[in-house]
XYZ file of C-alpha atoms in Angstrom:
152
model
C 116.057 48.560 72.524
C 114.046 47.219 69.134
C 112.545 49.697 67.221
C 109.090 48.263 68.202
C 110.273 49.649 71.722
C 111.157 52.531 70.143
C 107.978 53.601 68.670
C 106.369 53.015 71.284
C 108.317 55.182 73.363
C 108.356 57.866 71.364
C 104.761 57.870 70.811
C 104.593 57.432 74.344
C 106.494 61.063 74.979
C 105.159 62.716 72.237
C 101.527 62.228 74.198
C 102.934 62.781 77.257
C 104.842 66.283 75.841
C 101.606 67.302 73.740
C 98.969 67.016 77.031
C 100.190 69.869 78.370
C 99.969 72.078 75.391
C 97.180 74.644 75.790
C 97.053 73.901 79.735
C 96.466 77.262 81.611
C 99.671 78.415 83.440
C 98.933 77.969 87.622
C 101.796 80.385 89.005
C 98.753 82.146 91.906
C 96.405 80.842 93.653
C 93.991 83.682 95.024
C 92.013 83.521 98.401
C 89.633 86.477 100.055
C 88.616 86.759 103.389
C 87.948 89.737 105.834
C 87.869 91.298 109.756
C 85.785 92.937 110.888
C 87.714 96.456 112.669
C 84.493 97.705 114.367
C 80.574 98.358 113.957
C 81.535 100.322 110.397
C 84.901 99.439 109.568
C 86.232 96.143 107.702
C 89.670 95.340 106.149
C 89.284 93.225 102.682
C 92.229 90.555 102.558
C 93.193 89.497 99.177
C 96.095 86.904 99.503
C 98.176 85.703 96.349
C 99.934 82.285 96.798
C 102.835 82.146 94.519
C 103.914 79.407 92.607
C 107.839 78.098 93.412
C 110.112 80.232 90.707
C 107.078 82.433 90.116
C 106.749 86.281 91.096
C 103.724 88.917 91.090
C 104.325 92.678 90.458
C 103.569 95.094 93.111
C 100.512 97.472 92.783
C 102.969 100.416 93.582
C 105.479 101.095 90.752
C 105.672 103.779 87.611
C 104.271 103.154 84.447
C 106.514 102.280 82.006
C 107.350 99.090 83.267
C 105.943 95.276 83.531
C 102.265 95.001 84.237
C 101.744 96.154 87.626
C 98.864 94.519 89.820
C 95.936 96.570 89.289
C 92.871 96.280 91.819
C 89.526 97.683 91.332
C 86.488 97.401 93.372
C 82.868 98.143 92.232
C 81.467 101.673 93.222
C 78.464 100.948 95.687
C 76.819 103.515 97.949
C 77.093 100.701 100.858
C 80.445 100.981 101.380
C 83.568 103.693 100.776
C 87.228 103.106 100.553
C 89.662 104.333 103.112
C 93.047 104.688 101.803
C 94.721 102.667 99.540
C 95.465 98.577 99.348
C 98.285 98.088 101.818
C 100.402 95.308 100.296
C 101.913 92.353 102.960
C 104.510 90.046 101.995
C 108.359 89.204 100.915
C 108.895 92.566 98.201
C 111.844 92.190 96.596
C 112.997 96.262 94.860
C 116.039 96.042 92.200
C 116.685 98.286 89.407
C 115.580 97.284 86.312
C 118.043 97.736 83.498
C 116.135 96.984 80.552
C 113.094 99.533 81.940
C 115.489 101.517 83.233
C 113.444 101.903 86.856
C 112.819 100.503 90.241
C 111.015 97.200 90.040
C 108.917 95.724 92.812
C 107.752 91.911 93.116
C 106.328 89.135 95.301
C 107.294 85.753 95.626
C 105.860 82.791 97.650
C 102.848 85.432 99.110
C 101.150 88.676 98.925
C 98.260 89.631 101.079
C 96.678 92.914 99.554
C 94.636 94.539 102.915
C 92.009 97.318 101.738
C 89.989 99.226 104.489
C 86.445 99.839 104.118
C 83.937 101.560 105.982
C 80.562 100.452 105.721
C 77.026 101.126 106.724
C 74.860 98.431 106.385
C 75.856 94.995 108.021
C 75.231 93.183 105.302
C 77.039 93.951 102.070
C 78.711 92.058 98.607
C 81.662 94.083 97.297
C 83.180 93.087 93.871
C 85.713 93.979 91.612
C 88.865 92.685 89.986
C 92.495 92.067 89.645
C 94.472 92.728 86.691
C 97.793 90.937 87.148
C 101.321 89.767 85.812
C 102.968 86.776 87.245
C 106.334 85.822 85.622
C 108.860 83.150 85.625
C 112.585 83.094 84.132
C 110.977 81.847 81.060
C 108.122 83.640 80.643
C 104.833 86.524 81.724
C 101.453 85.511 82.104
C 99.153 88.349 82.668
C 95.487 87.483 84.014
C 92.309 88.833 85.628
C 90.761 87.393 88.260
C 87.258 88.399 90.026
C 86.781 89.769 93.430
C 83.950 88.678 95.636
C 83.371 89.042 99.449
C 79.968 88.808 101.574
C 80.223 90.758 104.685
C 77.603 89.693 107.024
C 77.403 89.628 111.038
């Protein structure tokens, strides 16, 4: 190869390598829908689509560890939660050695199912997620809004 070639290619990669610095980090994908149980009752369905090699904390472990997933909805007198966010997918528990404590994750998906009862048909709940998603190079933590519109 000349050194023409060389240059080229090198300047070529270096391009190529430097495009991706400052690029957000895509390990979830989030999605919200919801069903409707009965006249006054709804379940909220937040579903997490993980990333290949990528994992999300559960919403259910002791502080003192990684960042849990953390989510809030807005207060509203239209609606009331019933119980707590039920969490759906492939949990993996271990023991944690350097946190010394059970640790819970997701991989591949997570659907987080709130129930709600309700008393107006039409209603907007908000809120938001506070999350950690990690690979075995590195933790991303992010937010990321909550928005449904019930209507029948």
């Amino acid at each position: 190869m000349t050194s023409t070639y060389r240059i080229i290619f090198f300047a070529g990669f270096l391009f190529y390598a430097t495009g991706s610095v400052g690029q957000p980090v895509k390990s979830v994908q989030w999605f919200f829908n919801y069903e409707y149980l009965n006249r006054h009752e709804a379940i909220l369905i937040i579903t997490a689509r993980i990333a290949p090699g990528w994992h999300l904390y559960s919403q259910y472990m002791e502080e003192g560890g990684p960042q849990r997933t953390r989510i809030e909805f807005k207060e509203s007198s239209d609606f009331i939660l019933v119980g707590k966010a039920e969490e759906k997918g492939n949990r993996d528990v271990f023991h944690d050695e350097l946190y010394e404590m059970e640790i819970a994750w997701f991989s591949g998906e997570v659907s987080f199912e709130q129930r709600i009862y309700f008393t107006k048909p039409q209603l907007k709940v908000q809120g938001m997620i506070e999350y950690m998603t990690c690979d075995n190079h590195m933790c991303v933590p992010a937010r990321q809004a909550i928005y449904f519109d019930l209507h029948r």
